[in-house]
Short mmCIF file of C-alpha atoms in Angstrom, two decimals:
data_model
loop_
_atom_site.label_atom_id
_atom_site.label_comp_id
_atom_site.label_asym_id
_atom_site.label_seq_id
_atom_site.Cartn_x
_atom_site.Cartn_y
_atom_site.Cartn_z
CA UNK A 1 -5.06 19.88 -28.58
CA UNK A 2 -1.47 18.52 -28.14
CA UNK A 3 -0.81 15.41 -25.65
CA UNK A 4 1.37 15.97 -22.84
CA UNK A 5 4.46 14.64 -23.68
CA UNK A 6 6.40 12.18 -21.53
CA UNK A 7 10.67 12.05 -21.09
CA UNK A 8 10.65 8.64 -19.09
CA UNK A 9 8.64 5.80 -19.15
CA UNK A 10 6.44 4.43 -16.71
CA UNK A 11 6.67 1.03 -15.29
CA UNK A 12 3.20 -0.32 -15.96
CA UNK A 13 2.40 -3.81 -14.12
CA UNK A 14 -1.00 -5.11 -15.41
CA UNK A 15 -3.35 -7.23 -12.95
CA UNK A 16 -5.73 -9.48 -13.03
CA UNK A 17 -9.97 -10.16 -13.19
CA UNK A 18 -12.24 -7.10 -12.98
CA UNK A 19 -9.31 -4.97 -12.07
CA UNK A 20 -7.63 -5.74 -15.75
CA UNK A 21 -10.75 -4.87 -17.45
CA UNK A 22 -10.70 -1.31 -15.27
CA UNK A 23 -7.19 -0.48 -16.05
CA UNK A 24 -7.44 -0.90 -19.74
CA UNK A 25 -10.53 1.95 -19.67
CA UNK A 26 -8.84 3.69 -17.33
CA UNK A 27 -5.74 4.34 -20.07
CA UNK A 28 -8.29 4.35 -23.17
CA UNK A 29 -10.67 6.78 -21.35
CA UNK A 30 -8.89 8.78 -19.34
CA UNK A 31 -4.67 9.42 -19.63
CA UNK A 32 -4.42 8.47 -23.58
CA UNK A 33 -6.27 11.01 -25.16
CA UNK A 34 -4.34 13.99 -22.79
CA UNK A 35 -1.30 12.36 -22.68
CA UNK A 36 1.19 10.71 -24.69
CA UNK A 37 1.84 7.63 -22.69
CA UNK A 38 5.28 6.34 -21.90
CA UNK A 39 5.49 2.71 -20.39
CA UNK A 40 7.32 -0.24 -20.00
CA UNK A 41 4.84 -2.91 -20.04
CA UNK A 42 4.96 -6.17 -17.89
CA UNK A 43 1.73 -8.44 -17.75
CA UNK A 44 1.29 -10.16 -14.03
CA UNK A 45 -1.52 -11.52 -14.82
CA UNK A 46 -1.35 -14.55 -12.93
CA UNK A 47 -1.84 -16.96 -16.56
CA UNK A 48 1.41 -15.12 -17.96
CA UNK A 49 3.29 -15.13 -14.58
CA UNK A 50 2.48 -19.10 -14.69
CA UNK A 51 3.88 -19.16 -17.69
CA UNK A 52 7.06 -17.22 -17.00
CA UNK A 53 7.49 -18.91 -13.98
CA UNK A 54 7.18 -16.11 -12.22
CA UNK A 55 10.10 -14.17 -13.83
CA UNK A 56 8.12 -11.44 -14.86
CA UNK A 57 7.20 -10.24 -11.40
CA UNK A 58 10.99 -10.13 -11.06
CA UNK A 59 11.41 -8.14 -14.73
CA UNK A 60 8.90 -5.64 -13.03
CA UNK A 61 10.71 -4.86 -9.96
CA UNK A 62 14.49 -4.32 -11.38
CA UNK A 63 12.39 -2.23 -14.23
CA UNK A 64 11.06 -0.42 -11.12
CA UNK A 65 14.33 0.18 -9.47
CA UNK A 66 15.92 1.31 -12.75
CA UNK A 67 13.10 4.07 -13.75
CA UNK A 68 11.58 4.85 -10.48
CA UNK A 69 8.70 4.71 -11.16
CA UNK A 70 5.72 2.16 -11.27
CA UNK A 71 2.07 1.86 -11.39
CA UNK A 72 0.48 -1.55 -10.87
CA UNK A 73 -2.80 -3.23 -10.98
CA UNK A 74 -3.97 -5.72 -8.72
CA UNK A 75 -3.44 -9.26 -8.96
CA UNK A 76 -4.34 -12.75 -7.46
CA UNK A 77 -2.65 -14.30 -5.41
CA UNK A 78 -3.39 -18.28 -6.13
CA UNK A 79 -4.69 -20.22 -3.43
CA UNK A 80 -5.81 -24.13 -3.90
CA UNK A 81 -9.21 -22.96 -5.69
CA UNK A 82 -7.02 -20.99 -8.34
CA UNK A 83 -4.59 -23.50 -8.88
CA UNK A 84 -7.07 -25.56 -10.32
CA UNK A 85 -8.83 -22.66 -12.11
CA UNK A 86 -5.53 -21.41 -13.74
CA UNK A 87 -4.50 -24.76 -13.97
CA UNK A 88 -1.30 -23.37 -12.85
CA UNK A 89 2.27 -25.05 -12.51
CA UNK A 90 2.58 -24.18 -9.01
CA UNK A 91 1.00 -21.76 -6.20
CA UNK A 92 2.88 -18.65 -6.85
CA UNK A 93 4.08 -16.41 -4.32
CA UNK A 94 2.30 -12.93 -4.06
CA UNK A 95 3.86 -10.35 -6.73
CA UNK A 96 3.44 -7.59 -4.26
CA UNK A 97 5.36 -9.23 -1.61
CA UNK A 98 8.58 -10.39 -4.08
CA UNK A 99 7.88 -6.10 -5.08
CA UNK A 100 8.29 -5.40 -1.72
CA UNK A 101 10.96 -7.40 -0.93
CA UNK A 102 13.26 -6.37 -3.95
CA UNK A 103 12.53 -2.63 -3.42
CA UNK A 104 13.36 -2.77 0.33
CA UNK A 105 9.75 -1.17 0.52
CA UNK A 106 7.17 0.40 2.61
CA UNK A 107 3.73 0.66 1.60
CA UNK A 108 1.78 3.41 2.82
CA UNK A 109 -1.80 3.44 2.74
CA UNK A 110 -4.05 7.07 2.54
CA UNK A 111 -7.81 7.37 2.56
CA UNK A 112 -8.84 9.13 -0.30
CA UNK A 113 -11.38 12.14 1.29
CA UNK A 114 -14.52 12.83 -0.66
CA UNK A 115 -17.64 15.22 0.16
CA UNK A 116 -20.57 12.76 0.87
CA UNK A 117 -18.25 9.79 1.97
CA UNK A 118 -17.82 10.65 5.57
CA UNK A 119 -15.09 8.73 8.08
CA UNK A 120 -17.26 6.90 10.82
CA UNK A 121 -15.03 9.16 13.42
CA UNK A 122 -16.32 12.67 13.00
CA UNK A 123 -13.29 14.19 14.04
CA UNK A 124 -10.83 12.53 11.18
CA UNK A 125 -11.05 16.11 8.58
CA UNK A 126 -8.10 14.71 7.05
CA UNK A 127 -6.66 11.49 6.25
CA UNK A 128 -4.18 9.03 7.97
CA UNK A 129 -2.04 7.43 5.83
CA UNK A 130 -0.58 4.34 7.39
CA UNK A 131 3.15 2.83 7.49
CA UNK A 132 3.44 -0.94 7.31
CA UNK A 133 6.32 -2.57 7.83
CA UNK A 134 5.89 -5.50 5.82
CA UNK A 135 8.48 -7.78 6.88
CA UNK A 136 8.91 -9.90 10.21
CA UNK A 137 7.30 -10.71 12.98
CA UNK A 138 4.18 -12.77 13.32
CA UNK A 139 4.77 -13.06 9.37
CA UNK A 140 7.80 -14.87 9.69
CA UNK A 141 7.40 -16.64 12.68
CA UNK A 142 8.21 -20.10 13.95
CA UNK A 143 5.72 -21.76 16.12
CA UNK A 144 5.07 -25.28 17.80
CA UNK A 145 2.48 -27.01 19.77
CA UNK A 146 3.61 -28.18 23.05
CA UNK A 147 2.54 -31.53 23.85
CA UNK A 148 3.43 -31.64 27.31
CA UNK A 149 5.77 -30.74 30.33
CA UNK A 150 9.02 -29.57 29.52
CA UNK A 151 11.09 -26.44 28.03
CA UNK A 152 10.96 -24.21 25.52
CA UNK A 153 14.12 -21.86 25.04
CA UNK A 154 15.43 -19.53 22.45
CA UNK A 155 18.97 -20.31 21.33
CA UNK A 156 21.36 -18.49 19.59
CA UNK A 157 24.29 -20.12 17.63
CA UNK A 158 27.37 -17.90 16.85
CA UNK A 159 29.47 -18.22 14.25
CA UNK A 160 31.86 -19.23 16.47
CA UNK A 161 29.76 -21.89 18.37
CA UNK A 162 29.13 -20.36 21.03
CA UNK A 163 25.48 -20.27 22.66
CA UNK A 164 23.36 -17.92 23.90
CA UNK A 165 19.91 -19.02 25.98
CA UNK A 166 16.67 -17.60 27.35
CA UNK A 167 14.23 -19.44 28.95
CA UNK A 168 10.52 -19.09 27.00
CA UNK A 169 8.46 -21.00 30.03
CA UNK A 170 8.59 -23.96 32.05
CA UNK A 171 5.53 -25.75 30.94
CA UNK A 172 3.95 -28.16 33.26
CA UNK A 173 1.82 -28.99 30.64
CA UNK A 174 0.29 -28.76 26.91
CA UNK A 175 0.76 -25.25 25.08
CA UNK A 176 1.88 -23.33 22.60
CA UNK A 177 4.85 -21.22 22.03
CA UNK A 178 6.50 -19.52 19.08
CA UNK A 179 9.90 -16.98 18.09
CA UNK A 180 9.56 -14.16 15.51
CA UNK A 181 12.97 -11.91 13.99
CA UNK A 182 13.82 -9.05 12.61
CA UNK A 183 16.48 -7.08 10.67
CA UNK A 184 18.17 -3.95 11.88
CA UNK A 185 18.75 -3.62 8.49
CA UNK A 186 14.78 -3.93 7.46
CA UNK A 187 14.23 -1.93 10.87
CA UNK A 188 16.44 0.91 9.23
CA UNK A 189 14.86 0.79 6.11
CA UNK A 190 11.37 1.23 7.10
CA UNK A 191 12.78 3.94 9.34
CA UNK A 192 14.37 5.92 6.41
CA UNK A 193 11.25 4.91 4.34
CA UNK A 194 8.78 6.77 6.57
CA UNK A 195 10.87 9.83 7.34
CA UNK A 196 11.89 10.20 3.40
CA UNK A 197 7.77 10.11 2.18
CA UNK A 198 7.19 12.34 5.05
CA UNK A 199 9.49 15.33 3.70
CA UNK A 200 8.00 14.12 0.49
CA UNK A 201 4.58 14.98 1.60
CA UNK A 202 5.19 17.25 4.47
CA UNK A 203 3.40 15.03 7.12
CA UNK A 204 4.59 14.36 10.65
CA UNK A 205 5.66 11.11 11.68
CA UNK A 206 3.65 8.80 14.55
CA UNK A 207 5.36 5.62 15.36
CA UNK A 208 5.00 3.73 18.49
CA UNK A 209 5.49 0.10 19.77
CA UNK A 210 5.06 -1.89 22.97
CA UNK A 211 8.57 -1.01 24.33
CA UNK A 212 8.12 -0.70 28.49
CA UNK A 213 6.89 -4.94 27.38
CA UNK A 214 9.07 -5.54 24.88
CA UNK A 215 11.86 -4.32 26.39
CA UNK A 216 14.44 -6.09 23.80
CA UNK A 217 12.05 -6.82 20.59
CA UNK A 218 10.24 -3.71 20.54
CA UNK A 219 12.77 -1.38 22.24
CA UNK A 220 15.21 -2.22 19.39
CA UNK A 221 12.79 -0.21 16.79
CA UNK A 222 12.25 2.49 19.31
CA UNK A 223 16.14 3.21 19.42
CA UNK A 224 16.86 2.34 15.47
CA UNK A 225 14.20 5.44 14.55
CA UNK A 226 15.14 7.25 16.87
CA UNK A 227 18.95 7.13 16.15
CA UNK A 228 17.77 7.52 12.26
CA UNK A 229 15.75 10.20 12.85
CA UNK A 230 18.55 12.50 15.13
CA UNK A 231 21.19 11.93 13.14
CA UNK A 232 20.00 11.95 9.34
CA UNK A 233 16.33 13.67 9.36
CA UNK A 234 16.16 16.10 12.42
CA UNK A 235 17.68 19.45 10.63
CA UNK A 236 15.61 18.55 7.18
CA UNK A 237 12.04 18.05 9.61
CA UNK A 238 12.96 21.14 11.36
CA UNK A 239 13.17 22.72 8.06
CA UNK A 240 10.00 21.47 6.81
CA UNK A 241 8.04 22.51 10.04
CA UNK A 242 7.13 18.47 10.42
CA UNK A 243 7.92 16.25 13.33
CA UNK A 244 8.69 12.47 14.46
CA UNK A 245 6.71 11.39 17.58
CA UNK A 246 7.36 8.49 19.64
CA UNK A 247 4.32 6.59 22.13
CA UNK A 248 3.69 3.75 23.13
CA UNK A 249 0.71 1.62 20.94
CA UNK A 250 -1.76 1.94 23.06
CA UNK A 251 -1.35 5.90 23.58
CA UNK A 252 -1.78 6.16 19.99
CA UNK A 253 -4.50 4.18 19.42
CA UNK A 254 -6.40 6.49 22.08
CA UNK A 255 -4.86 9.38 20.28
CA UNK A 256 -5.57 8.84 16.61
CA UNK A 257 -9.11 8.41 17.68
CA UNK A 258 -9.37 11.69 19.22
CA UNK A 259 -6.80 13.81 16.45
CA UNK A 260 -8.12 15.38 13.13
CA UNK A 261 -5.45 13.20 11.10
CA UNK A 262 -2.97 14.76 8.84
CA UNK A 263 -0.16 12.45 9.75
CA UNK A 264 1.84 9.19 8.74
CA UNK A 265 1.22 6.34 11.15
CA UNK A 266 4.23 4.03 11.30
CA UNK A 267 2.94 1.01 12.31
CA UNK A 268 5.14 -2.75 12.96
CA UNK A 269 4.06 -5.29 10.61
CA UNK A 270 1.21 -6.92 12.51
CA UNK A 271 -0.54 -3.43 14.04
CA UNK A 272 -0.14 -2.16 10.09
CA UNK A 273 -1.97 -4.96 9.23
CA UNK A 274 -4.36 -4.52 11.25
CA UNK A 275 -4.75 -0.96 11.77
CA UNK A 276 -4.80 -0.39 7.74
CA UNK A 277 -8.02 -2.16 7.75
CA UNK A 278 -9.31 -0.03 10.26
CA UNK A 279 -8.56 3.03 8.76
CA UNK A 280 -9.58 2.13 5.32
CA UNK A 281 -13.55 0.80 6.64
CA UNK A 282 -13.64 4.03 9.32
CA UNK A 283 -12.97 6.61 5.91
CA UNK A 284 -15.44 4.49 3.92
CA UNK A 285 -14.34 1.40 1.25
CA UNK A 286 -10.59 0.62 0.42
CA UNK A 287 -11.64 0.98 -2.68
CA UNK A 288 -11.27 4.72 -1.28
CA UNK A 289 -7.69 4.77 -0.71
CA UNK A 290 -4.06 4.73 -2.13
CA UNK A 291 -1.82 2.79 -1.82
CA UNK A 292 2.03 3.19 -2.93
CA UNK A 293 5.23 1.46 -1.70
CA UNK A 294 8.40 3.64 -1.29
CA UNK A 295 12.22 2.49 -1.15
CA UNK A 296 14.87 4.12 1.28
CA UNK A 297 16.26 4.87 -2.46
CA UNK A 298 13.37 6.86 -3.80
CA UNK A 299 11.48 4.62 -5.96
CA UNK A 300 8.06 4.37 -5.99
CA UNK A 301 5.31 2.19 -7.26
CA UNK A 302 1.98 3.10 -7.10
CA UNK A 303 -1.34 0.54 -6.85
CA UNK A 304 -4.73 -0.11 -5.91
CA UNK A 305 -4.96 -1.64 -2.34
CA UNK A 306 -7.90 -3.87 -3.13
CA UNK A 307 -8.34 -6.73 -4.62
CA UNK A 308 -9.37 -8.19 -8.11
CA UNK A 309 -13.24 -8.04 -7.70
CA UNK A 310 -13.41 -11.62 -8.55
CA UNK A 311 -17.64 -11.35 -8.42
CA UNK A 312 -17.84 -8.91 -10.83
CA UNK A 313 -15.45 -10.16 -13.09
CA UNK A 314 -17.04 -13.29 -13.75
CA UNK A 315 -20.65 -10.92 -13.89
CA UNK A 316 -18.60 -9.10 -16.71
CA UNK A 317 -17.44 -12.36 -18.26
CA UNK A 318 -21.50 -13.31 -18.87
CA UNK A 319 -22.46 -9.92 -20.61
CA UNK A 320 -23.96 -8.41 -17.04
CA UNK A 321 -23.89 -4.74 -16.09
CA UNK A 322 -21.23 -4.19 -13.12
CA UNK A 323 -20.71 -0.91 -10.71
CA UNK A 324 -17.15 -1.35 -9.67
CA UNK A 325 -15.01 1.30 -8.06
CA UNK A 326 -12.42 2.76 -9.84
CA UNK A 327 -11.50 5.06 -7.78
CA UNK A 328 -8.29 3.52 -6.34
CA UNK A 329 -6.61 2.45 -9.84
CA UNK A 330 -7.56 6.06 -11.20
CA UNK A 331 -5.44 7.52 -8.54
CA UNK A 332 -2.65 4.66 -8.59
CA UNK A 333 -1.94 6.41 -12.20
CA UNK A 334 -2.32 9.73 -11.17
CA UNK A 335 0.07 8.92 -8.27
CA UNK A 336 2.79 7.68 -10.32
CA UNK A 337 2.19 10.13 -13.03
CA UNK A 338 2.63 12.90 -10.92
CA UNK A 339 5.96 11.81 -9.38
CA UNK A 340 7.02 11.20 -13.01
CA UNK A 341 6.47 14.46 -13.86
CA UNK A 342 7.97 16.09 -10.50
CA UNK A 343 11.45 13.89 -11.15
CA UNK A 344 11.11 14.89 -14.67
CA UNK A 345 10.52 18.52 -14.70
CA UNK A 346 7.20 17.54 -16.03
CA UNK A 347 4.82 20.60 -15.06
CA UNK A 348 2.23 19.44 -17.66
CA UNK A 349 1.85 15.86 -16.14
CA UNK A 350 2.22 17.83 -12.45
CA UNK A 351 -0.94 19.69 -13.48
CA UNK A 352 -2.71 16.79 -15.65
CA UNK A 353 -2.47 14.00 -12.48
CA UNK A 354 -3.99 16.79 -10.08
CA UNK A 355 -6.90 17.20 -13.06
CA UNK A 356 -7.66 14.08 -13.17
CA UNK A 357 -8.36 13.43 -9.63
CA UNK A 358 -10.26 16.50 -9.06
CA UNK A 359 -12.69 15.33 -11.77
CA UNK A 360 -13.13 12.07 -9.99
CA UNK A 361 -13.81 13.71 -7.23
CA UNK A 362 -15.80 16.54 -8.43
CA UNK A 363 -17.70 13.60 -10.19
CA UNK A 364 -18.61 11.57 -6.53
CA UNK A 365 -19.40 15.08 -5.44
CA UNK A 366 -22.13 15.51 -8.09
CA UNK A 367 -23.90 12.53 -6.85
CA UNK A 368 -22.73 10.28 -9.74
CA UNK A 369 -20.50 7.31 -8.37
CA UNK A 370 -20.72 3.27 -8.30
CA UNK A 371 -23.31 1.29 -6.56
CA UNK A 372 -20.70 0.60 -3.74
CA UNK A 373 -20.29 4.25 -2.41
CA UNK A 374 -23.98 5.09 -3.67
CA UNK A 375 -25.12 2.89 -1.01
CA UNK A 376 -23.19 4.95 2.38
CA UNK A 377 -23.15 8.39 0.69
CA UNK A 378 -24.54 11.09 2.79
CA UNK A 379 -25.58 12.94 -0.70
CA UNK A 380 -29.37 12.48 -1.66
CA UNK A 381 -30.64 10.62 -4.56
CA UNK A 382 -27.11 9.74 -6.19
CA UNK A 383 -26.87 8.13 -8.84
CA UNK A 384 -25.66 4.61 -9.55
CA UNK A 385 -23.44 4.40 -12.87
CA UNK A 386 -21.98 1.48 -14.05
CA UNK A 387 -18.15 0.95 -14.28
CA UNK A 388 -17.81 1.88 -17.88
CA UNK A 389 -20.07 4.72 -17.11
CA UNK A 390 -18.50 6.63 -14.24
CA UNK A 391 -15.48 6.39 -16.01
CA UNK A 392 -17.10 7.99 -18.99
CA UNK A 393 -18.23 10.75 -16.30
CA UNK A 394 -15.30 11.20 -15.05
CA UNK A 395 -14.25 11.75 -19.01
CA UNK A 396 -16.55 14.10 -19.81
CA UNK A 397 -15.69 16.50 -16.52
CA UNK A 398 -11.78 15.91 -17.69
CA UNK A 399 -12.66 17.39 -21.06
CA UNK A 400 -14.50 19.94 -19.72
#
């Protein structure tokens, strides 16, 4: 049977550890003998990013702006154990955050639902797919110990010289204080961000803060989406039968516990951070869910939102059988081949994406699936497969 032919290329980032060894099975088992595979290939494997100094996470992302669309593995990011390991030149900044930062992105994370793989809160029939805004904050913060009595103050310089002053606190003595920023312009593209995937996906839109506290901090993203949302989404939601709502954190924490799901949950950096990992260990394993970052331009790139199984790897590396979950890197692929073949015209790829992840699926469903989910399924007597070999399931419904 003829391959599905491809107009554009993918941008394909490879990764790192077990996650390397997955994606190369993943394209020789799955996508290359059913399609004819179009990619622009950039290795980020941390050796070659050492010895590129880094420039190829940059090559990636302007690739990524250029085509689209990108699908990447996961990939270390070095810490003091793996700069000796690596034996690397320096300790290199995380790829996805210099992705991030050059797309302008958000990254928006979706349990991936499964019969036998039920979310810890019974009510949650459909996934929540969560909004980070990756930039700011806690995450760029300034902070000092206070060693005694005295003040702390914020102070802002004008161009002009002039001075601006708030009081933090009047400590009488030791403490600890810090300042965090943000951007009205990275404020405005998260906004646009969340409101553009949710016409893309035809999901309403949750977002809250801490405003009646924050009354300056917060209240400034409470007015930014809200003044993005009336005057450049409100007629196209309207149109697409979806909404925006606005509460305060708390309310939605109380809410999402008690609401079916469904929805995007725009969350500021630290509560995305936080509330990601929530959502991901209530549905079942991140290993369960996508992950994909999105520009207020439209591009997209695609990846797993785990890590680079690190223990397995180095069980692979000795000749022993592994179980790892694929799950997650399958449907980074079918993710970005699907929205290649929606900007493309691509009904064939449309078709071949939605395929392949009902044959994963249908494959869990069976009662075939790695040791991970094998051990929380609700399914009796599953059956534990080996990496290579769930793959090869999944291959054999594909064909079929």
């Amino acid at each position: 049977m003829a391959k599905i032919e491809m107009t554009t290329p993918l941008v394909e980032m490879d990764g790192d550890e077990m996650t390397r060894i997955i994606w190369q099975m993943i394209k020789d088992e799955l996508i290359s003998p059913h399609v004819d595979l179009k990619t622009e290939y950039y290795d980020l494997g941390l050796e070659h990013r050492n010895a590129t100094d880094d420039q190829v996470t940059v090559d990636s992302a302007e690739a990524t702006k250029r085509l689209g669309v990108a699908v990447k593995c996961a990939t270390i990011t070095p810490n003091a154990a793996r700069m000796d390991e690596y034996d690397l030149k320096k300790m290199w900044k995380s790829p996805n955050g210099t992705i991030r930062a050059m797309l302008d992105g958000t990254v928006f994370r979706t349990p991936i639902v499964v019969k036998g793989i039920e979310p810890c809160v019974r009510n949650w029939t459909r996934p929540i797919t969560i909004a980070r805004h990756a930039y700011g904050d806690v995450y760029k913060n300034a902070e000092i110990v206070v060693p005694g009595p005295g003040t702390v103050e914020l102070v802002y310089t004008a161009a002009d010289g002039t001075e601006t002053r708030e009081l933090v606190h009047e400590f009488d003595g030791p403490g600890i204080a810090q300042g965090m920023h943000n951007l009205d312009s990275s404020i405005g593209s998260f906004a646009r961000s969340c409101f553009e995937y949710a016409l893309d996906t035809k999901q309403d839109v949750w977002f809250a803060t801490k405003d009646t506290i924050s009354k300056k901090y917060d209240h400034r993203f409470k007015d930014l989406f809200q003044e993005i949302y009336d005057a450049e989404y409100a007629e196209r939601f309207e149109a697409e039968g979806i909404e925006y709502f606005y509460t305060l954190i708390d309310d939605a924490v109380a809410r999402v516990m008690k609401a079916d799901g469904g929805f995007i949950w725009a969350c500021k950096n630290y509560d995305g951070d936080v509330m990601s990992d929530m959502v991901s260990s209530a549905f079942g394993s991140l290993a369960m869910m996508t992950s994909v970052l999105v520009s207020p331009q439209g591009v997209y790139e695609y990846e797993a939102a785990h890590g680079t199984v690190q223990r397995h790897y180095y069980k692979h590396l000795k000749g022993e059988e592994t179980s790892t979950n694929s799950v997650a890197t399958i449907f980074a692929w079918t993710g970005a081949l699907r929205k290649r073949g929606e900007l493309d015209g691509l009904s064939d790829l449309v078709a071949f994406a939605d395929r392949l992840e009902k044959a994963t699926l249908d494959t869990i469903e069976a009662g075939e699936m790695t040791g991970d989910l094998a051990r929380i399924t609700s399914l009796e007597n599953p059956t534990a497969l080996s990496t290579h070999g769930f793959i090869l399931a999944i291959a054999e419904r594909l064909r079929a």
